[in-house]
Short mmCIF file of C-alpha atoms and ligand atoms in Angstrom, two decimals:
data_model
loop_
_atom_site.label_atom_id
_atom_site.label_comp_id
_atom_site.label_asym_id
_atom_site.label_seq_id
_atom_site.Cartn_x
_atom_site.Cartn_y
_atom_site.Cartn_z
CA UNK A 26 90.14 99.12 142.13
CA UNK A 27 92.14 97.96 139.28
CA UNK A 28 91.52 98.92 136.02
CA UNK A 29 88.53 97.24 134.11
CA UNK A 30 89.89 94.95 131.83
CA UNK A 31 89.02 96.12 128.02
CA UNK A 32 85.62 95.04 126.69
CA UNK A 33 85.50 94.04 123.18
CA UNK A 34 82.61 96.23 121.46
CA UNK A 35 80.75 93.46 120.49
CA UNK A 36 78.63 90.27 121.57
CA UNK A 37 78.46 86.97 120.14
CA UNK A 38 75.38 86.27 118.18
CA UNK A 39 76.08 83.22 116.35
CA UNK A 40 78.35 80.33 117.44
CA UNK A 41 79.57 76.91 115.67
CA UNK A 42 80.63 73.56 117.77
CA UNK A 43 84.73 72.89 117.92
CA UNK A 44 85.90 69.44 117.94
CA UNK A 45 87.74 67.87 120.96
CA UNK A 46 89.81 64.68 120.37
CA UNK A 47 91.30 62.08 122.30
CA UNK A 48 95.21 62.63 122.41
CA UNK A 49 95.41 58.58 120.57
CA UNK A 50 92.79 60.51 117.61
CA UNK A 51 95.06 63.16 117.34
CA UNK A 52 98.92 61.54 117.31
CA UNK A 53 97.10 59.07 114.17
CA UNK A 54 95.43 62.20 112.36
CA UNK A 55 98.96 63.96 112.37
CA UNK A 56 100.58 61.00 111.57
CA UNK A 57 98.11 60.59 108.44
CA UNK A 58 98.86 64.39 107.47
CA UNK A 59 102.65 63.32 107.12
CA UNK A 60 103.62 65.53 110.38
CA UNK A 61 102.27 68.70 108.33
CA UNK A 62 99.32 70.64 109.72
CA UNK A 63 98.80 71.61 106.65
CA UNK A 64 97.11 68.45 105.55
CA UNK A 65 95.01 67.89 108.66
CA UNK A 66 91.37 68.50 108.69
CA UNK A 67 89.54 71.45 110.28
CA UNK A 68 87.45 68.72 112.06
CA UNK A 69 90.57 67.63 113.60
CA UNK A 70 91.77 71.05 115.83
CA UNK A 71 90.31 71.95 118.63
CA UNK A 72 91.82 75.66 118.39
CA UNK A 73 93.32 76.52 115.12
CA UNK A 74 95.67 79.31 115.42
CA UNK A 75 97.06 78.32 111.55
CA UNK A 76 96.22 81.64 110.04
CA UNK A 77 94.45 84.83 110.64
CA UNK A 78 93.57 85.03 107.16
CA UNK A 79 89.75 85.02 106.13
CA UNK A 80 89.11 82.98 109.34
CA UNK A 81 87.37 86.18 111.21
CA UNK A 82 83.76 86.18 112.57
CA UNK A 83 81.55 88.54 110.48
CA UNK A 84 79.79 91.24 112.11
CA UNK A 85 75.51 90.92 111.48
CA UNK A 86 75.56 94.00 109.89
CA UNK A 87 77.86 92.18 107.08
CA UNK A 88 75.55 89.60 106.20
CA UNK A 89 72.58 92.30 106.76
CA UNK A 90 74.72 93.99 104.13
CA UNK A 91 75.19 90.69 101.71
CA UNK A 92 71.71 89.60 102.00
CA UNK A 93 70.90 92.50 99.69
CA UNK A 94 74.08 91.94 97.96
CA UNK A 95 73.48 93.02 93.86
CA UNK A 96 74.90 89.92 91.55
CA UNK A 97 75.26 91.93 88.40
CA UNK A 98 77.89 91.26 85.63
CA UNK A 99 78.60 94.63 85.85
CA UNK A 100 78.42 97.63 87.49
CA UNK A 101 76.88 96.39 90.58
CA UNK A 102 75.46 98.43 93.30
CA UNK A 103 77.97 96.64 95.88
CA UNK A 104 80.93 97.40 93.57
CA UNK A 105 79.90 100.79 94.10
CA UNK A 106 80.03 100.42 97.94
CA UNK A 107 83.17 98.64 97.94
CA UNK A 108 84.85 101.14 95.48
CA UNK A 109 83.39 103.89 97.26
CA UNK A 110 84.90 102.79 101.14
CA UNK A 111 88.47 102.01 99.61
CA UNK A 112 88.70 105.65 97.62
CA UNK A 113 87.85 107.62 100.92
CA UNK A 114 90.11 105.21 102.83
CA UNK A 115 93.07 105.63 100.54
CA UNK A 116 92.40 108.32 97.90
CA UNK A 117 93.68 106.30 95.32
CA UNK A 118 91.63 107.06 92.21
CA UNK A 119 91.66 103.72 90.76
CA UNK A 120 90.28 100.63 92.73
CA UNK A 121 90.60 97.03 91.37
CA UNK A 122 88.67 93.99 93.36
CA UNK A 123 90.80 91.04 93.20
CA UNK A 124 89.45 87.59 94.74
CA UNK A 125 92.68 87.98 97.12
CA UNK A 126 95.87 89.10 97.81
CA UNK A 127 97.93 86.92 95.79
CA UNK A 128 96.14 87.75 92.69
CA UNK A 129 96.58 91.21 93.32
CA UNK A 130 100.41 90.95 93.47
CA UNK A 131 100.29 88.58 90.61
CA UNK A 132 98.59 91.19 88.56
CA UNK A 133 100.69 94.58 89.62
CA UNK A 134 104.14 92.41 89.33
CA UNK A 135 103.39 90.90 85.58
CA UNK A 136 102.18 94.91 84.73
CA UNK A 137 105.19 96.34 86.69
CA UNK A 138 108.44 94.26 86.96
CA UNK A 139 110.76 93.07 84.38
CA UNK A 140 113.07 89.77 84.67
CA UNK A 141 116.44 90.54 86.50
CA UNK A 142 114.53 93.53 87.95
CA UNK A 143 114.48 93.87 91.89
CA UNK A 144 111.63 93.79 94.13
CA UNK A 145 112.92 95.27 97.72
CA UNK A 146 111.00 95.05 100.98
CA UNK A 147 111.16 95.14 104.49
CA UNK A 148 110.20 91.17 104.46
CA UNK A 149 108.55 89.70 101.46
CA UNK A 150 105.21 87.56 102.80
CA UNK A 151 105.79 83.93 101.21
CA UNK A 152 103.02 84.03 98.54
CA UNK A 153 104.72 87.59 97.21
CA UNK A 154 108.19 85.92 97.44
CA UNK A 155 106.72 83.35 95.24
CA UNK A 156 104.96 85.76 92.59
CA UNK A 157 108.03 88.18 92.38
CA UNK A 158 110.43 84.99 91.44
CA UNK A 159 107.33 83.53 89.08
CA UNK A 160 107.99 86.66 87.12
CA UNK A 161 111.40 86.28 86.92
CA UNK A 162 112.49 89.49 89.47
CA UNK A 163 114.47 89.26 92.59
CA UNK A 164 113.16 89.49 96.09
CA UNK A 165 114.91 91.41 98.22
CA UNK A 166 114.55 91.85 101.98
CA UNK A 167 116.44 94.25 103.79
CA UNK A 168 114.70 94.40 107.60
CA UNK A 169 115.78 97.11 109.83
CA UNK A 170 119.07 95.83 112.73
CA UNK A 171 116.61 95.91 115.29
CA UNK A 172 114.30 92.84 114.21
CA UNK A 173 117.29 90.72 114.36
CA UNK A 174 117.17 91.22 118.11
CA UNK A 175 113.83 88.96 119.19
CA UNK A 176 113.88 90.41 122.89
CA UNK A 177 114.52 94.09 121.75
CA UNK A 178 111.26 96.06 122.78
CA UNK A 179 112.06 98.55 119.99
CA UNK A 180 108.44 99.99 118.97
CA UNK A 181 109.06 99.28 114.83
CA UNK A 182 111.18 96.54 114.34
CA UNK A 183 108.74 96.00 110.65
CA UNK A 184 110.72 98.91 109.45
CA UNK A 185 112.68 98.62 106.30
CA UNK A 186 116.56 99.51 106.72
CA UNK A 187 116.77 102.62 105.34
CA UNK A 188 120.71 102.63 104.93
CA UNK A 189 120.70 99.31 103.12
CA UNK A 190 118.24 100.56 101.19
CA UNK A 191 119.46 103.90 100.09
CA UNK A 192 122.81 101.86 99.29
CA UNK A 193 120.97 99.40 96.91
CA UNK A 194 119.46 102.40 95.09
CA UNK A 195 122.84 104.86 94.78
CA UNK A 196 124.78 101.38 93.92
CA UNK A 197 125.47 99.07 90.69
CA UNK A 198 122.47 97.46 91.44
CA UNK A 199 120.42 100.28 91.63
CA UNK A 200 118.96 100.45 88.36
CA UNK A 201 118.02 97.44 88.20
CA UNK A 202 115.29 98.00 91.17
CA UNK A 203 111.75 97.90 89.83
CA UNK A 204 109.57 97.96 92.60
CA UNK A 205 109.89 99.30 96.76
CA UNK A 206 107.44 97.39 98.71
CA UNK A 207 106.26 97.89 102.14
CA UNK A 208 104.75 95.17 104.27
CA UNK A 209 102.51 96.68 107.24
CA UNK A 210 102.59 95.20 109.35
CA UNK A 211 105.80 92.79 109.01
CA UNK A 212 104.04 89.63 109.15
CA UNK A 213 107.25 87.61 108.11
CA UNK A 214 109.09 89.19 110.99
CA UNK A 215 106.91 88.88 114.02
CA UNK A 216 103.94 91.10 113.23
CA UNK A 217 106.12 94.28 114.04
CA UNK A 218 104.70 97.49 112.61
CA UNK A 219 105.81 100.03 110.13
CA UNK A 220 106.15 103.62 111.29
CA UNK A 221 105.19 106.51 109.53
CA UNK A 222 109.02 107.89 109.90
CA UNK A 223 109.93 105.18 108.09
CA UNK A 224 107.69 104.94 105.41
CA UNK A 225 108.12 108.79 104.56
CA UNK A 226 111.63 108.13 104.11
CA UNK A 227 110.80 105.33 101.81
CA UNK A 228 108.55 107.58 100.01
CA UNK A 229 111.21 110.09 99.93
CA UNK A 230 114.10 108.00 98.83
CA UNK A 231 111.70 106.49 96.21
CA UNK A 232 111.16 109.59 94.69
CA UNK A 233 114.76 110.96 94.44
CA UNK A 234 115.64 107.71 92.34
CA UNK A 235 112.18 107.52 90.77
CA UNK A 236 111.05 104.34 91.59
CA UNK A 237 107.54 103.40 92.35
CA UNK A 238 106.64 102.70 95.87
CA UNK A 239 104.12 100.25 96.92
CA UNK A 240 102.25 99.03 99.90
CA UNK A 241 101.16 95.31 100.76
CA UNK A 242 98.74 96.48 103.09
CA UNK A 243 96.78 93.52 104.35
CA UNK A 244 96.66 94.52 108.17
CA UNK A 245 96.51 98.61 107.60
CA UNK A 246 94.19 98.73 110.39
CA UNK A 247 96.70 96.83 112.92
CA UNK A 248 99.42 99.12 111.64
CA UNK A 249 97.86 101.94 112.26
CA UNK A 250 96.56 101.13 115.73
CA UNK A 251 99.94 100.19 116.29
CA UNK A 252 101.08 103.59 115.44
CA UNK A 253 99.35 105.40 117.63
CA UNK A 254 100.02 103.88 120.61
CA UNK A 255 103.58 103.89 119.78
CA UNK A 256 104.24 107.23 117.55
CA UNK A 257 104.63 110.12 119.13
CA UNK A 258 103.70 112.29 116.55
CA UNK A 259 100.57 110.23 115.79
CA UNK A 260 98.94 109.96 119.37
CA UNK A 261 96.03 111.87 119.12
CA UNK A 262 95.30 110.47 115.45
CA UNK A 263 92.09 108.18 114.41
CA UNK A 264 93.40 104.86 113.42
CA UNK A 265 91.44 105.55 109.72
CA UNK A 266 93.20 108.76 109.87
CA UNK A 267 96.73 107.45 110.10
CA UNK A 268 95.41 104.35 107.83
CA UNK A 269 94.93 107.53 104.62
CA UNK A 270 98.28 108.83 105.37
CA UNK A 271 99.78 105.64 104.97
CA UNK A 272 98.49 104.89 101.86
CA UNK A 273 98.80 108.50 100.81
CA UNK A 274 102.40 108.20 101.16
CA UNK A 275 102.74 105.08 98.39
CA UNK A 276 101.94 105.20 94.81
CA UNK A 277 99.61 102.23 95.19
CA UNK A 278 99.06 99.15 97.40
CA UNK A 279 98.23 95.87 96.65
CA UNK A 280 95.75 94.18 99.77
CA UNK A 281 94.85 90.82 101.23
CA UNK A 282 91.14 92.48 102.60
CA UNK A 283 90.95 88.49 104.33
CA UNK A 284 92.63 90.10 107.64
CA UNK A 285 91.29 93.70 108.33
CA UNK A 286 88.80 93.42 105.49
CA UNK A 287 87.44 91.07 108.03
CA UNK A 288 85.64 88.61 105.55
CA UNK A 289 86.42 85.35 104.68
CA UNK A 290 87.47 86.41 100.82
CA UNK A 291 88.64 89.28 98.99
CA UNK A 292 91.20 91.78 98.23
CA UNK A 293 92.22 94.78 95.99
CA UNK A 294 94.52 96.94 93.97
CA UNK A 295 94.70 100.51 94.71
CA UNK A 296 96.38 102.84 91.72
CA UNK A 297 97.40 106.37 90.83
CA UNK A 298 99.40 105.82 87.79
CA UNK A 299 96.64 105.87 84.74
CA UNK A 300 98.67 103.43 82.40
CA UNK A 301 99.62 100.83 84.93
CA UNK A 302 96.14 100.99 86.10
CA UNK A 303 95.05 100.39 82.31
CA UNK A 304 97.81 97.72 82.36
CA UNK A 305 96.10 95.96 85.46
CA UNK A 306 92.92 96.39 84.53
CA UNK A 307 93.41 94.25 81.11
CA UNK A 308 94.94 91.41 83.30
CA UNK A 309 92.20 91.72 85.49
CA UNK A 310 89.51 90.98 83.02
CA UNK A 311 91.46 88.35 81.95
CA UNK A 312 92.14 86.06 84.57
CA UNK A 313 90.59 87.44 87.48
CA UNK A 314 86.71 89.12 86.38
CA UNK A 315 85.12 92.21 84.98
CA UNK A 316 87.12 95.17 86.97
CA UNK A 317 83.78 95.53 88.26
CA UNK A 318 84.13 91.85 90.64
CA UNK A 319 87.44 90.98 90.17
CA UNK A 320 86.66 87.39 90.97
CA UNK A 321 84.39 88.63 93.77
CA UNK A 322 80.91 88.11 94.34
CA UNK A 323 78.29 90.75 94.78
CA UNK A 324 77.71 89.54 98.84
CA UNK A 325 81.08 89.61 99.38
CA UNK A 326 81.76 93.29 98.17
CA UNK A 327 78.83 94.09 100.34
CA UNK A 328 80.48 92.17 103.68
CA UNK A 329 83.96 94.13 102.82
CA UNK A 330 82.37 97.39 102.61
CA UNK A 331 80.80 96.97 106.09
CA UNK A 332 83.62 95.40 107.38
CA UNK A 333 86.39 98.38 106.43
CA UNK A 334 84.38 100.11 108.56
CA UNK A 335 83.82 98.06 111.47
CA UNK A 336 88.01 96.83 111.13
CA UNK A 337 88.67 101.02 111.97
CA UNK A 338 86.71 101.16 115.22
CA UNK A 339 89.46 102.15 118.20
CA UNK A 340 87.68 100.29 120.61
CA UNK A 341 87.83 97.10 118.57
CA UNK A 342 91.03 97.30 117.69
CA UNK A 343 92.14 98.49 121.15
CA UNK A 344 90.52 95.18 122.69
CA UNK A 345 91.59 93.14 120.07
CA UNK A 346 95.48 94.68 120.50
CA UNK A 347 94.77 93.21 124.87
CA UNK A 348 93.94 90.13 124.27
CA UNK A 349 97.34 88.69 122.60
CA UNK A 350 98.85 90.90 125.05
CA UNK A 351 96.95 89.05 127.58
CA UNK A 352 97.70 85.75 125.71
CA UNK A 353 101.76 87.19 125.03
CA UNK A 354 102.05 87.62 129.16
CA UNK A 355 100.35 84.58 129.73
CA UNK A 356 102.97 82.41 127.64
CA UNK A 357 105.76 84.35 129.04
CA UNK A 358 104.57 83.89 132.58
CA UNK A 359 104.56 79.60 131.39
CA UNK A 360 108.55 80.18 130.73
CA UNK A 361 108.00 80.29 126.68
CA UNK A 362 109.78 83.39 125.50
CA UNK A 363 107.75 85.33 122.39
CA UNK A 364 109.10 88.19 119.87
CA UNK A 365 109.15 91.11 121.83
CA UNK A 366 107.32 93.20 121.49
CA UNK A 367 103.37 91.39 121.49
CA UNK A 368 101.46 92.59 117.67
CA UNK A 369 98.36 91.97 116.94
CA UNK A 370 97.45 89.24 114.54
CA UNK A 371 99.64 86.84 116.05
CA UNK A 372 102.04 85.59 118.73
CA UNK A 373 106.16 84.04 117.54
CA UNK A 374 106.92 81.33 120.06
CA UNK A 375 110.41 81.53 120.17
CA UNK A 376 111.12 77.53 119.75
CA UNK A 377 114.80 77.57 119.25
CA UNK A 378 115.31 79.12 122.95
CA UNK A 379 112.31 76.51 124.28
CA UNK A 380 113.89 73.40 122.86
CA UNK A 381 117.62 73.59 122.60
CA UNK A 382 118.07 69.73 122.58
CA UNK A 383 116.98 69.57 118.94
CA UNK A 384 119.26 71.21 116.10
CA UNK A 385 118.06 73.58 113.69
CA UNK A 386 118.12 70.55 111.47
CA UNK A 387 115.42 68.95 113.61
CA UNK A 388 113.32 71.90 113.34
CA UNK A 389 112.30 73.15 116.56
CA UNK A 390 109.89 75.28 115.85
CA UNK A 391 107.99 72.52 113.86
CA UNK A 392 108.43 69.95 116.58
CA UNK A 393 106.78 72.93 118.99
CA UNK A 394 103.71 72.87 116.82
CA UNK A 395 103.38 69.20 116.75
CA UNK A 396 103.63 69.16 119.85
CA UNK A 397 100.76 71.46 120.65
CA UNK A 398 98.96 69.55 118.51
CA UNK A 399 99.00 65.97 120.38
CA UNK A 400 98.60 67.71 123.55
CA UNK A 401 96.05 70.05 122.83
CA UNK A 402 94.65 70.11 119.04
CA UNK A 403 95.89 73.42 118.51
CA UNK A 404 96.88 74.13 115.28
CA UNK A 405 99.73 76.65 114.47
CA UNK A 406 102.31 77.30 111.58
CA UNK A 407 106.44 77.07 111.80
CA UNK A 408 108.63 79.92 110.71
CA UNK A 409 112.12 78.67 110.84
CA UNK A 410 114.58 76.63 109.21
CA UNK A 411 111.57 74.19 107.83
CA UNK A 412 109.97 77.04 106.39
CA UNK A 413 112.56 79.48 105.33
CA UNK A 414 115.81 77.04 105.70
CA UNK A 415 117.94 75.61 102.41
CA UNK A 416 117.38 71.94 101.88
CA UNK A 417 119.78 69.71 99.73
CA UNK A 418 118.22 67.35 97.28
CA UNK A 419 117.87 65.00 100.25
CA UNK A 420 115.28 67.33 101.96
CA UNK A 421 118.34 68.05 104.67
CA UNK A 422 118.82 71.13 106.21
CA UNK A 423 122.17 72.84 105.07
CA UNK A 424 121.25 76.66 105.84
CA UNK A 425 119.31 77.28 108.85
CA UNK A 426 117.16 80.12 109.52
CA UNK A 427 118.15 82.80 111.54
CA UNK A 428 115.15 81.69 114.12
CA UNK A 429 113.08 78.89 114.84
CA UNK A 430 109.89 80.43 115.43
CA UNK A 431 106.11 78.94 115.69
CA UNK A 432 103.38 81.88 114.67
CA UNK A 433 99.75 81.83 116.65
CA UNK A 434 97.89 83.33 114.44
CA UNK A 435 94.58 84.87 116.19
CA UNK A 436 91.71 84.59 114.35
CA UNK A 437 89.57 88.10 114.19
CA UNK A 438 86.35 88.00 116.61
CA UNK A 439 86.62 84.17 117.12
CA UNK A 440 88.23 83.49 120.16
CA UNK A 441 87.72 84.14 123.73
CA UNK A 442 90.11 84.58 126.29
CA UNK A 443 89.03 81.54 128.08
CA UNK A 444 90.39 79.84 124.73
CA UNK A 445 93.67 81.43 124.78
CA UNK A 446 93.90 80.50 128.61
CA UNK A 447 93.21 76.94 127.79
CA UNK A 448 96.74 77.47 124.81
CA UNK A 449 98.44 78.98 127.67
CA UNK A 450 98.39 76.45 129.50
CA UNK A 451 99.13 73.40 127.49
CA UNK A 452 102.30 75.27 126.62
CA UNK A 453 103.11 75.96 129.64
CA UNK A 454 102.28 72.08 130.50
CA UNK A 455 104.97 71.44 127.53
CA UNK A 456 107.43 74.07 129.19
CA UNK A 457 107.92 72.03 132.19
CA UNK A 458 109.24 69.29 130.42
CA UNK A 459 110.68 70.58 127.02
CA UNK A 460 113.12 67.59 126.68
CA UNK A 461 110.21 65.11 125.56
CA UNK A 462 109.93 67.19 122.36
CA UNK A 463 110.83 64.87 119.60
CA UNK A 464 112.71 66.40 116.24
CA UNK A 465 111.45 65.59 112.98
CA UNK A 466 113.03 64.94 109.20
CA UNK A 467 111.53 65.66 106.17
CA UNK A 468 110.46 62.61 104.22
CA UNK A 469 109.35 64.68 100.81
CA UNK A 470 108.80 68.60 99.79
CA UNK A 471 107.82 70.69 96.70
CA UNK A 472 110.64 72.91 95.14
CA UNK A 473 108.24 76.15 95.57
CA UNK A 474 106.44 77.25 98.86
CA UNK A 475 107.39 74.11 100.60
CA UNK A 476 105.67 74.58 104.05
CA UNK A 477 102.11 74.14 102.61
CA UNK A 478 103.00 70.57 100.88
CA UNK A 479 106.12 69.04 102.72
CA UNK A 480 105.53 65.77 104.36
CA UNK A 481 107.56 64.90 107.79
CA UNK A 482 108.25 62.13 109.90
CA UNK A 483 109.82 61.84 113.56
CA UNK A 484 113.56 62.09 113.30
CA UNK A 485 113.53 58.79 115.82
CA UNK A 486 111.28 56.47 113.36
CA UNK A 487 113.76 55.69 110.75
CA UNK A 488 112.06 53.44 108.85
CA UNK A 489 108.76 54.98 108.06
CA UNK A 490 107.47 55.53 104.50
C1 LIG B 515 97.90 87.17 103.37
C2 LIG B 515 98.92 88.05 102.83
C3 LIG B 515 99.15 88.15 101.45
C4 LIG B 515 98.46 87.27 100.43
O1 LIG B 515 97.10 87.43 100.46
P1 LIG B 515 96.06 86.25 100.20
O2 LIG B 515 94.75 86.92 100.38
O3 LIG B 515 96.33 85.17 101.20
O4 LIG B 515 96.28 85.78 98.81
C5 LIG B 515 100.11 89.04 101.02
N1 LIG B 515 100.81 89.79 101.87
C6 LIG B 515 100.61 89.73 103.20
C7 LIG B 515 101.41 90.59 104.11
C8 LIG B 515 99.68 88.85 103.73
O5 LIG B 515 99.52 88.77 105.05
#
């Protein structure tokens, strides 16, 4: 017999309906969201693979958990829980809720970086991009040589390079660097994980040239799980276990809890450094809540605490780790080649390769998503030259990104596999005839984060808007 496949340690207790459209419904509705999925409406997808973030299924001990959530100003018996489950997770002493991730880097990088400071990382995420540059600082990536290879099956390509980064801090620039920050896993370079080699040697580097060393931690879970499959060293270590040392290793981390917190909201600051935490805290109270809710309500501290437990479970991650491999073999079995190789929170269609009658210009990657759109109503996001590219004041293209990629993000607990058979196959329904992919041109766009806002158009229909 063959091996069982791998049960997910759960069953599904409460369901909601998922639209289906005609294909006529769904060419107008993108055509009325300006070519940007962005703008189309949830009632509109049939699958929505757009983000993993805060899109999970709660557990019923979660809502057990906020029915008897405590709504006090302060001091809150579910602040308690929620402080209590991040200090034995990371051993950080100082804990601050934040309504999200975003906030949370918002707050450390206006307490911790200077203008014309650097920020270096193994790949910014967009909305930390954006909050590094809002504070005047410079964002820095410097991803290890092996990412740049999408086929490579190298087991870390999230790792940071560690010679490029040990030359930025010995050279004229190296004073200038305020901040190390490590994203696990990589979610701007194909959901590749972080090992714990490499984030020693950050730690280690970071403290020869005293700089402070941070972690933006929003899938610790994934990247830990990821780690012991593929570490060595770490094989016969408990995914929470590997999780601590991880964050033991940093001076702080700043967390998105809307992935492995596994609830639709929330996030945090962890801290060892008493004055920056003082510094945070003030900022906190300020814009975000009390340091007691950061912006947070008492039933959602409650669903966080429960679900930092549940995200830690081997056999959930395990079977959540199969099924986008199962979904990553079923699109390369279609003929659609992926970044090698599969994560976990999501699958990078490599569009570029797919559709090489349209130029980098008419964004590929973009056209890919579209195009699973009108066939199927599945929603997904671009990370190419649309996304990442340099635009002249005319919204054209004039530095293309190194890939044209679409991401498939997968939703935590929401999917089945008959779902992701049902994506499988309308890309691999689009495979067989690639060529009727149409390019698109950008009509209008924002000057900061561009994806969520720009508005498109077909590159054939010239004279629209
Ligand atoms: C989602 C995310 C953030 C931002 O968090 P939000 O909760 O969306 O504000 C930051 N970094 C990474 C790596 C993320 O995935």
């Amino acid at each position: 017999m063959d091996a069982p496949p791998i049960l997910p340690p759960y069953r599904i207790k409460v369901v909601e309906p998922i639209p289906f459209l005609t294909a006529e419904d769904r060419r107008r509705a993108l055509a009325e969201a300006g070519y940007n999925p962005f703008n189309l409406r949830a009632d509109q997808i049939t699958v929505d693979l757009l983000s993993d973030s805060g899109t999970g299924a709660t557990s019923a001990a979660q809502e057990a958990a906020a029915a008897v959530g405590d709504e006090s100003y302060a001091g809150a018996r579910s602040w308690f829980r929620f402080c209590h489950e991040l200090r034995e997770l990371t051993e950080y002493p100082h804990i601050l809720p934040v309504h999200q991730g975003r906030a949370g880097e918002r707050i450390l990088f206006t307490s911790l970086l200077k203008p014309g400071q650097i920020c270096v990382s193994n790949t910014h995420f967009d909305t930390t991009h954006a909050n590094v540059k809002l504070v005047g600082a410079e964002a820095v990536d410097l991803p290890c040589p092996e990412a740049a290879d999408l086929d490579s099956h190298a087991p870390f390509k999230g790792n940071i390079d560690l010679d490029a980064l040990e030359k930025l801090l010995t050279g004229p620039d190296g004073h200038r660097v305020g901040l190390v920050l490590m994203t696990i896993t990589n979610n701007g370079l194909g959901a590749q994980p972080v090992s714990m080699a490499n984030l020693t040697a950050v730690r280690d580097l970071c403290r020869r040239h005293e700089k402070p060393f941070f972690l933006d931690a929003a899938r610790f879970a994934e990247n830990a799980w990821l780690v012991g499959q593929r570490e060595p060293e770490y094989r016969d270590w408990t995914p929470r276990e590997i999780a601590t040392r991880a964050f033991q290793l940093a001076d702080g981390c700043v967390v998105s809890l809307k992935k492995d917190g596994l609830s639709a909201i929330g996030g945090f600051l962890g801290l060892r450094d008493d004055g920056l935490h003082a510094a945070c805290e003030a900022n906190l109270i300020a814009t975000e809540g009390f340091s007691t809710y950061g912006g947070l309500a008492g039933h959602d501290l409650e669903r966080l605490a429960q679900g930092l437990r549940e995200v830690l479970d081997p056999a959930y991650l395990r079977a959540r780790a199969a099924s986008t491999a199962r979904l990553a073999q079923m699109i390369n079995d279609a003929g659609v080649d992926t970044v090698q190789p599969a994560g976990i929170h999501a699958l990078y269609l490599n569009a570029g390769r797919l559709l090489p009658h349209l130029s980098p210009g008419e964004f590929p990657g973009h056209a890919l998503g579209c195009q699973l759109y009108l066939d199927g109503g599945i929603r997904c996001a671009e990370l190419g030259s649309l996304y990442l590219g340099g635009m002249n004041d005319e919204h054209r293209l004039v530095t293309p990104a190194p890939f044209e990629l679409v991401r498939l993000a997968i939703p935590r607990r929401v999917y089945t596999d008959t779902h992701f058979e049902y994506v499988a196959a309308v890309l691999a329904d689009i495979a067989k005839n690639p060529e009727r992919v149409r390019g698109y041109r950008v009509v209008s766009s924002p000057p900061l984060l561009r994806h969520f806002k720009v508005r498109l158009a077909p590159a054939d229909e010239k004279d629209v808007e």
